[in-house]
Amino acid sequence: MDNGFSTAMKLVAGKWKIAILCELGTAPRRFGRLRQLIPTVSEKMLTQQLRELEADGLVNRTVYPGSPTKVVYSLTESGSALNAGAVGLCHWAEQFHLAPIPTRPSPETP
């Protein structure tokens, strides 16, 4: 049975989604600025995570005409509401200086 918490967790499932939400919660950002603020994420993964957040209705992608084209990412109303909970998680990790949880090695096959 799904509840609000499990639904929210499904929407932010992904290594970088909480970090993206926290950064966009402070101000709309261009892609390059997000890369600077989250230096350990690859361009490919940042693009993928932003697309998923956009598809889920949490992030707006606004394209401004010009050369070069300017693209700005921001939170939707729904994303801002979800971000209120995500910010608490970000602050908790910062307060306790927690390092990212390392991925576990896959079990060896006999």
mmCIF file of N, CA and C in Angstrom:
data_model
loop_
_atom_site.group_PDB
_atom_site.id
_atom_site.type_symbol
_atom_site.label_atom_id
_atom_site.label_comp_id
_atom_site.label_asym_id
_atom_site.label_seq_id
_atom_site.Cartn_x
_atom_site.Cartn_y
_atom_site.Cartn_z
ATOM 1 N N MET A 1 0.839 -1.170 0.000
ATOM 2 C CA MET A 1 0.000 0.000 0.000
ATOM 3 C C MET A 1 0.896 1.249 0.000
ATOM 4 N N ASP A 2 0.661 2.131 -0.938
ATOM 5 C CA ASP A 2 1.439 3.356 -1.023
ATOM 6 C C ASP A 2 0.893 4.401 -0.067
ATOM 7 N N ASN A 3 1.798 5.178 0.486
ATOM 8 C CA ASN A 3 1.408 6.324 1.299
ATOM 9 C C ASN A 3 2.193 7.526 0.782
ATOM 10 N N GLY A 4 1.968 8.677 1.368
ATOM 11 C CA GLY A 4 2.632 9.887 0.891
ATOM 12 C C GLY A 4 4.142 9.801 0.940
ATOM 13 N N PHE A 5 4.678 9.203 2.016
ATOM 14 C CA PHE A 5 6.126 9.100 2.151
ATOM 15 C C PHE A 5 6.722 8.214 1.070
ATOM 16 N N SER A 6 6.123 7.052 0.830
ATOM 17 C CA SER A 6 6.673 6.146 -0.186
ATOM 18 C C SER A 6 6.549 6.753 -1.586
ATOM 19 N N THR A 7 5.492 7.495 -1.836
ATOM 20 C CA THR A 7 5.338 8.175 -3.120
ATOM 21 C C THR A 7 6.448 9.204 -3.300
ATOM 22 N N ALA A 8 6.692 9.999 -2.270
ATOM 23 C CA ALA A 8 7.752 11.011 -2.329
ATOM 24 C C ALA A 8 9.108 10.345 -2.533
ATOM 25 N N MET A 9 9.353 9.251 -1.836
ATOM 26 C CA MET A 9 10.636 8.566 -1.964
ATOM 27 C C MET A 9 10.834 8.016 -3.378
ATOM 28 N N LYS A 10 9.772 7.543 -4.009
ATOM 29 C CA LYS A 10 9.877 7.069 -5.389
ATOM 30 C C LYS A 10 10.244 8.212 -6.324
ATOM 31 N N LEU A 11 9.689 9.398 -6.071
ATOM 32 C CA LEU A 11 9.974 10.551 -6.931
ATOM 33 C C LEU A 11 11.403 11.046 -6.798
ATOM 34 N N VAL A 12 11.995 10.883 -5.637
ATOM 35 C CA VAL A 12 13.366 11.366 -5.441
ATOM 36 C C VAL A 12 14.389 10.235 -5.440
ATOM 37 N N ALA A 13 13.937 9.024 -5.796
ATOM 38 C CA ALA A 13 14.876 7.905 -5.879
ATOM 39 C C ALA A 13 15.855 8.186 -7.003
ATOM 40 N N GLY A 14 17.070 8.244 -6.673
ATOM 41 C CA GLY A 14 18.130 8.572 -7.612
ATOM 42 C C GLY A 14 19.219 9.253 -6.816
ATOM 43 N N LYS A 15 20.424 8.937 -7.123
ATOM 44 C CA LYS A 15 21.550 9.389 -6.316
ATOM 45 C C LYS A 15 21.628 10.904 -6.168
ATOM 46 N N TRP A 16 21.208 11.657 -7.169
ATOM 47 C CA TRP A 16 21.442 13.101 -7.178
ATOM 48 C C TRP A 16 20.189 13.948 -7.032
ATOM 49 N N LYS A 17 19.023 13.340 -7.001
ATOM 50 C CA LYS A 17 17.787 14.125 -7.031
ATOM 51 C C LYS A 17 17.614 15.020 -5.807
ATOM 52 N N ILE A 18 17.944 14.536 -4.631
ATOM 53 C CA ILE A 18 17.813 15.373 -3.433
ATOM 54 C C ILE A 18 18.757 16.565 -3.527
ATOM 55 N N ALA A 19 19.991 16.332 -3.964
ATOM 56 C CA ALA A 19 20.955 17.423 -4.102
ATOM 57 C C ALA A 19 20.460 18.453 -5.119
ATOM 58 N N ILE A 20 19.888 17.993 -6.215
ATOM 59 C CA ILE A 20 19.354 18.897 -7.239
ATOM 60 C C ILE A 20 18.204 19.714 -6.662
ATOM 61 N N LEU A 21 17.280 19.049 -5.965
ATOM 62 C CA LEU A 21 16.155 19.760 -5.356
ATOM 63 C C LEU A 21 16.638 20.804 -4.356
ATOM 64 N N CYS A 22 17.626 20.446 -3.544
ATOM 65 C CA CYS A 22 18.149 21.404 -2.558
ATOM 66 C C CYS A 22 18.761 22.614 -3.249
ATOM 67 N N GLU A 23 19.522 22.405 -4.307
ATOM 68 C CA GLU A 23 20.142 23.529 -5.016
ATOM 69 C C GLU A 23 19.095 24.391 -5.710
ATOM 70 N N LEU A 24 18.116 23.764 -6.345
ATOM 71 C CA LEU A 24 17.079 24.539 -7.020
ATOM 72 C C LEU A 24 16.139 25.212 -6.026
ATOM 73 N N GLY A 25 16.123 24.717 -4.800
ATOM 74 C CA GLY A 25 15.303 25.337 -3.765
ATOM 75 C C GLY A 25 15.845 26.688 -3.327
ATOM 76 N N THR A 26 17.121 26.922 -3.557
ATOM 77 C CA THR A 26 17.704 28.210 -3.179
ATOM 78 C C THR A 26 17.533 29.242 -4.283
ATOM 79 N N ALA A 27 17.547 28.793 -5.549
ATOM 80 C CA ALA A 27 17.393 29.712 -6.688
ATOM 81 C C ALA A 27 17.329 28.900 -7.974
ATOM 82 N N PRO A 28 16.653 29.437 -8.998
ATOM 83 C CA PRO A 28 16.713 28.783 -10.313
ATOM 84 C C PRO A 28 18.173 28.733 -10.769
ATOM 85 N N ARG A 29 18.523 27.683 -11.489
ATOM 86 C CA ARG A 29 19.925 27.493 -11.889
ATOM 87 C C ARG A 29 20.034 27.046 -13.338
ATOM 88 N N ARG A 30 21.127 27.451 -13.946
ATOM 89 C CA ARG A 30 21.483 26.926 -15.262
ATOM 90 C C ARG A 30 22.221 25.610 -15.052
ATOM 91 N N PHE A 31 22.283 24.809 -16.102
ATOM 92 C CA PHE A 31 22.904 23.491 -16.028
ATOM 93 C C PHE A 31 24.351 23.584 -15.529
ATOM 94 N N GLY A 32 25.117 24.495 -16.109
ATOM 95 C CA GLY A 32 26.517 24.630 -15.740
ATOM 96 C C GLY A 32 26.707 24.974 -14.271
ATOM 97 N N ARG A 33 25.826 25.790 -13.745
ATOM 98 C CA ARG A 33 25.911 26.161 -12.328
ATOM 99 C C ARG A 33 25.579 24.965 -11.443
ATOM 100 N N LEU A 34 24.606 24.166 -11.852
ATOM 101 C CA LEU A 34 24.302 22.947 -11.094
ATOM 102 C C LEU A 34 25.510 22.015 -11.078
ATOM 103 N N ARG A 35 26.199 21.908 -12.199
ATOM 104 C CA ARG A 35 27.411 21.066 -12.274
ATOM 105 C C ARG A 35 28.480 21.576 -11.319
ATOM 106 N N GLN A 36 28.609 22.896 -11.204
ATOM 107 C CA GLN A 36 29.586 23.464 -10.269
ATOM 108 C C GLN A 36 29.201 23.188 -8.819
ATOM 109 N N LEU A 37 27.930 23.276 -8.536
ATOM 110 C CA LEU A 37 27.453 23.105 -7.170
ATOM 111 C C LEU A 37 27.421 21.644 -6.724
ATOM 112 N N ILE A 38 27.314 20.736 -7.694
ATOM 113 C CA ILE A 38 27.305 19.300 -7.408
ATOM 114 C C ILE A 38 28.432 18.687 -8.251
ATOM 115 N N PRO A 39 29.686 18.923 -7.888
ATOM 116 C CA PRO A 39 30.811 18.569 -8.757
ATOM 117 C C PRO A 39 31.018 17.075 -8.991
ATOM 118 N N THR A 40 30.484 16.225 -8.143
ATOM 119 C CA THR A 40 30.713 14.792 -8.313
ATOM 120 C C THR A 40 29.719 14.118 -9.258
ATOM 121 N N VAL A 41 28.724 14.858 -9.727
ATOM 122 C CA VAL A 41 27.763 14.279 -10.663
ATOM 123 C C VAL A 41 28.292 14.468 -12.089
ATOM 124 N N SER A 42 28.129 13.449 -12.915
ATOM 125 C CA SER A 42 28.544 13.565 -14.319
ATOM 126 C C SER A 42 27.484 14.348 -15.093
ATOM 127 N N GLU A 43 27.886 14.906 -16.223
ATOM 128 C CA GLU A 43 26.926 15.644 -17.050
ATOM 129 C C GLU A 43 25.783 14.740 -17.486
ATOM 130 N N LYS A 44 26.119 13.529 -17.872
ATOM 131 C CA LYS A 44 25.094 12.581 -18.330
ATOM 132 C C LYS A 44 24.076 12.297 -17.224
ATOM 133 N N MET A 45 24.572 12.058 -16.009
ATOM 134 C CA MET A 45 23.672 11.737 -14.902
ATOM 135 C C MET A 45 22.851 12.954 -14.495
ATOM 136 N N LEU A 46 23.463 14.135 -14.495
ATOM 137 C CA LEU A 46 22.715 15.343 -14.159
ATOM 138 C C LEU A 46 21.601 15.563 -15.167
ATOM 139 N N THR A 47 21.905 15.386 -16.438
ATOM 140 C CA THR A 47 20.888 15.525 -17.482
ATOM 141 C C THR A 47 19.753 14.532 -17.264
ATOM 142 N N GLN A 48 20.103 13.286 -16.993
ATOM 143 C CA GLN A 48 19.092 12.238 -16.793
ATOM 144 C C GLN A 48 18.214 12.548 -15.584
ATOM 145 N N GLN A 49 18.838 12.932 -14.477
ATOM 146 C CA GLN A 49 18.076 13.205 -13.260
ATOM 147 C C GLN A 49 17.167 14.428 -13.448
ATOM 148 N N LEU A 50 17.662 15.462 -14.127
ATOM 149 C CA LEU A 50 16.833 16.640 -14.401
ATOM 150 C C LEU A 50 15.647 16.276 -15.288
ATOM 151 N N ARG A 51 15.865 15.447 -16.290
ATOM 152 C CA ARG A 51 14.762 15.019 -17.170
ATOM 153 C C ARG A 51 13.708 14.248 -16.395
ATOM 154 N N GLU A 52 14.152 13.374 -15.480
ATOM 155 C CA GLU A 52 13.199 12.606 -14.684
ATOM 156 C C GLU A 52 12.412 13.519 -13.745
ATOM 157 N N LEU A 53 13.107 14.467 -13.124
ATOM 158 C CA LEU A 53 12.418 15.406 -12.238
ATOM 159 C C LEU A 53 11.422 16.262 -13.023
ATOM 160 N N GLU A 54 11.784 16.627 -14.238
ATOM 161 C CA GLU A 54 10.878 17.398 -15.095
ATOM 162 C C GLU A 54 9.668 16.550 -15.484
ATOM 163 N N ALA A 55 9.907 15.302 -15.869
ATOM 164 C CA ALA A 55 8.813 14.404 -16.266
ATOM 165 C C ALA A 55 7.860 14.147 -15.103
ATOM 166 N N ASP A 56 8.387 14.155 -13.878
ATOM 167 C CA ASP A 56 7.553 13.933 -12.693
ATOM 168 C C ASP A 56 6.868 15.202 -12.208
ATOM 169 N N GLY A 57 7.101 16.320 -12.905
ATOM 170 C CA GLY A 57 6.432 17.566 -12.559
ATOM 171 C C GLY A 57 7.036 18.303 -11.382
ATOM 172 N N LEU A 58 8.297 18.002 -11.053
ATOM 173 C CA LEU A 58 8.954 18.651 -9.925
ATOM 174 C C LEU A 58 9.861 19.805 -10.341
ATOM 175 N N VAL A 59 10.312 19.777 -11.585
ATOM 176 C CA VAL A 59 11.251 20.782 -12.090
ATOM 177 C C VAL A 59 10.738 21.357 -13.405
ATOM 178 N N ASN A 60 10.851 22.672 -13.543
ATOM 179 C CA ASN A 60 10.564 23.360 -14.810
ATOM 180 C C ASN A 60 11.865 23.548 -15.563
ATOM 181 N N ARG A 61 11.801 23.406 -16.864
ATOM 182 C CA ARG A 61 12.936 23.687 -17.742
ATOM 183 C C ARG A 61 12.490 24.804 -18.670
ATOM 184 N N THR A 62 13.081 25.985 -18.503
ATOM 185 C CA THR A 62 12.710 27.146 -19.308
ATOM 186 C C THR A 62 13.838 27.465 -20.269
ATOM 187 N N VAL A 63 13.486 27.512 -21.557
ATOM 188 C CA VAL A 63 14.478 27.810 -22.601
ATOM 189 C C VAL A 63 14.273 29.244 -23.064
ATOM 190 N N TYR A 64 15.345 30.020 -22.989
ATOM 191 C CA TYR A 64 15.316 31.408 -23.446
ATOM 192 C C TYR A 64 16.030 31.489 -24.786
ATOM 193 N N PRO A 65 15.417 32.171 -25.771
ATOM 194 C CA PRO A 65 16.046 32.260 -27.086
ATOM 195 C C PRO A 65 17.328 33.080 -27.028
ATOM 196 N N GLY A 66 18.178 32.832 -27.968
ATOM 197 C CA GLY A 66 19.436 33.560 -28.055
ATOM 198 C C GLY A 66 20.516 32.621 -28.520
ATOM 199 N N SER A 67 21.673 33.165 -28.636
ATOM 200 C CA SER A 67 22.802 32.350 -29.054
ATOM 201 C C SER A 67 23.953 32.616 -28.101
ATOM 202 N N PRO A 68 24.351 31.672 -27.292
ATOM 203 C CA PRO A 68 23.791 30.324 -27.177
ATOM 204 C C PRO A 68 22.456 30.341 -26.418
ATOM 205 N N THR A 69 21.696 29.288 -26.615
ATOM 206 C CA THR A 69 20.413 29.158 -25.942
ATOM 207 C C THR A 69 20.638 29.090 -24.434
ATOM 208 N N LYS A 70 19.835 29.806 -23.695
ATOM 209 C CA LYS A 70 19.920 29.807 -22.237
ATOM 210 C C LYS A 70 18.802 28.930 -21.690
ATOM 211 N N VAL A 71 19.179 27.946 -20.865
ATOM 212 C CA VAL A 71 18.211 27.044 -20.240
ATOM 213 C C VAL A 71 18.331 27.203 -18.731
ATOM 214 N N VAL A 72 17.198 27.437 -18.084
ATOM 215 C CA VAL A 72 17.174 27.619 -16.633
ATOM 216 C C VAL A 72 16.227 26.589 -16.028
ATOM 217 N N TYR A 73 16.695 25.949 -14.972
ATOM 218 C CA TYR A 73 15.889 24.973 -14.239
ATOM 219 C C TYR A 73 15.404 25.599 -12.945
ATOM 220 N N SER A 74 14.152 25.325 -12.607
ATOM 221 C CA SER A 74 13.568 25.837 -11.369
ATOM 222 C C SER A 74 12.571 24.808 -10.849
ATOM 223 N N LEU A 75 12.175 24.973 -9.606
ATOM 224 C CA LEU A 75 11.195 24.059 -9.024
ATOM 225 C C LEU A 75 9.782 24.475 -9.410
ATOM 226 N N THR A 76 8.942 23.497 -9.647
ATOM 227 C CA THR A 76 7.515 23.748 -9.829
ATOM 228 C C THR A 76 6.904 23.944 -8.441
ATOM 229 N N GLU A 77 5.642 24.259 -8.401
ATOM 230 C CA GLU A 77 4.958 24.386 -7.110
ATOM 231 C C GLU A 77 5.038 23.063 -6.348
ATOM 232 N N SER A 78 4.820 21.976 -7.068
ATOM 233 C CA SER A 78 4.900 20.644 -6.463
ATOM 234 C C SER A 78 6.324 20.348 -5.996
ATOM 235 N N GLY A 79 7.309 20.719 -6.808
ATOM 236 C CA GLY A 79 8.706 20.520 -6.436
ATOM 237 C C GLY A 79 9.093 21.325 -5.213
ATOM 238 N N SER A 80 8.587 22.548 -5.124
ATOM 239 C CA SER A 80 8.871 23.387 -3.952
ATOM 240 C C SER A 80 8.287 22.770 -2.685
ATOM 241 N N ALA A 81 7.087 22.236 -2.799
ATOM 242 C CA ALA A 81 6.454 21.603 -1.639
ATOM 243 C C ALA A 81 7.247 20.361 -1.204
ATOM 244 N N LEU A 82 7.668 19.557 -2.164
ATOM 245 C CA LEU A 82 8.473 18.376 -1.846
ATOM 246 C C LEU A 82 9.830 18.791 -1.297
ATOM 247 N N ASN A 83 10.374 19.878 -1.825
ATOM 248 C CA ASN A 83 11.687 20.350 -1.395
ATOM 249 C C ASN A 83 11.708 20.734 0.078
ATOM 250 N N ALA A 84 10.578 21.146 0.609
ATOM 251 C CA ALA A 84 10.523 21.502 2.034
ATOM 252 C C ALA A 84 10.991 20.319 2.887
ATOM 253 N N GLY A 85 10.606 19.120 2.503
ATOM 254 C CA GLY A 85 11.073 17.927 3.218
ATOM 255 C C GLY A 85 12.504 17.570 2.864
ATOM 256 N N ALA A 86 12.876 17.750 1.614
ATOM 257 C CA ALA A 86 14.230 17.419 1.174
ATOM 258 C C ALA A 86 15.260 18.330 1.833
ATOM 259 N N VAL A 87 14.916 19.578 2.059
ATOM 260 C CA VAL A 87 15.839 20.522 2.696
ATOM 261 C C VAL A 87 16.204 20.025 4.089
ATOM 262 N N GLY A 88 15.236 19.489 4.791
ATOM 263 C CA GLY A 88 15.519 18.931 6.109
ATOM 264 C C GLY A 88 16.549 17.814 6.043
ATOM 265 N N LEU A 89 16.457 16.966 5.041
ATOM 266 C CA LEU A 89 17.441 15.891 4.867
ATOM 267 C C LEU A 89 18.816 16.459 4.538
ATOM 268 N N CYS A 90 18.863 17.475 3.689
ATOM 269 C CA CYS A 90 20.143 18.105 3.329
ATOM 270 C C CYS A 90 20.804 18.713 4.559
ATOM 271 N N HIS A 91 20.029 19.428 5.365
ATOM 272 C CA HIS A 91 20.576 20.067 6.564
ATOM 273 C C HIS A 91 21.048 19.023 7.568
ATOM 274 N N TRP A 92 20.306 17.947 7.696
ATOM 275 C CA TRP A 92 20.688 16.877 8.602
ATOM 276 C C TRP A 92 22.043 16.304 8.207
ATOM 277 N N ALA A 93 22.244 16.009 6.936
ATOM 278 C CA ALA A 93 23.513 15.449 6.467
ATOM 279 C C ALA A 93 24.660 16.449 6.661
ATOM 280 N N GLU A 94 24.390 17.735 6.378
ATOM 281 C CA GLU A 94 25.421 18.758 6.557
ATOM 282 C C GLU A 94 25.779 18.902 8.037
ATOM 283 N N GLN A 95 24.791 18.878 8.907
ATOM 284 C CA GLN A 95 25.020 19.055 10.341
ATOM 285 C C GLN A 95 25.920 17.963 10.904
ATOM 286 N N PHE A 96 25.718 16.746 10.450
ATOM 287 C CA PHE A 96 26.482 15.629 10.980
ATOM 288 C C PHE A 96 27.646 15.245 10.075
ATOM 289 N N HIS A 97 27.905 16.063 9.055
ATOM 290 C CA HIS A 97 29.040 15.865 8.140
ATOM 291 C C HIS A 97 29.092 14.439 7.612
ATOM 292 N N LEU A 98 27.954 13.970 7.209
ATOM 293 C CA LEU A 98 27.887 12.595 6.732
ATOM 294 C C LEU A 98 28.405 12.497 5.308
ATOM 295 N N ALA A 99 29.236 11.532 5.099
ATOM 296 C CA ALA A 99 29.734 11.253 3.756
ATOM 297 C C ALA A 99 28.687 10.423 3.036
ATOM 298 N N PRO A 100 28.682 10.471 1.710
ATOM 299 C CA PRO A 100 27.746 9.625 0.972
ATOM 300 C C PRO A 100 27.960 8.159 1.332
ATOM 301 N N ILE A 101 26.882 7.425 1.375
ATOM 302 C CA ILE A 101 26.965 6.000 1.679
ATOM 303 C C ILE A 101 27.575 5.288 0.485
ATOM 304 N N PRO A 102 28.661 4.559 0.703
ATOM 305 C CA PRO A 102 29.287 3.861 -0.431
ATOM 306 C C PRO A 102 28.370 2.763 -0.930
ATOM 307 N N THR A 103 28.441 2.512 -2.218
ATOM 308 C CA THR A 103 27.643 1.426 -2.768
ATOM 309 C C THR A 103 28.283 0.112 -2.362
ATOM 310 N N ARG A 104 27.447 -0.841 -2.100
ATOM 311 C CA ARG A 104 27.944 -2.155 -1.682
ATOM 312 C C ARG A 104 28.383 -2.936 -2.904
ATOM 313 N N PRO A 105 29.461 -3.694 -2.758
ATOM 314 C CA PRO A 105 29.879 -4.538 -3.871
ATOM 315 C C PRO A 105 28.834 -5.620 -4.111
ATOM 316 N N SER A 106 28.699 -5.991 -5.354
ATOM 317 C CA SER A 106 27.719 -7.031 -5.653
ATOM 318 C C SER A 106 28.235 -8.360 -5.112
ATOM 319 N N PRO A 107 27.317 -9.213 -4.667
ATOM 320 C CA PRO A 107 27.740 -10.511 -4.122
ATOM 321 C C PRO A 107 28.453 -11.318 -5.188
ATOM 322 N N GLU A 108 29.478 -11.998 -4.756
ATOM 323 C CA GLU A 108 30.224 -12.837 -5.691
ATOM 324 C C GLU A 108 29.425 -14.087 -5.971
ATOM 325 N N THR A 109 29.465 -14.487 -7.198
ATOM 326 C CA THR A 109 28.780 -15.728 -7.558
ATOM 327 C C THR A 109 29.759 -16.876 -7.391
ATOM 328 N N PRO A 110 29.285 -17.996 -6.841
ATOM 329 C CA PRO A 110 30.185 -19.138 -6.612
ATOM 330 C C PRO A 110 30.705 -19.747 -7.871
#
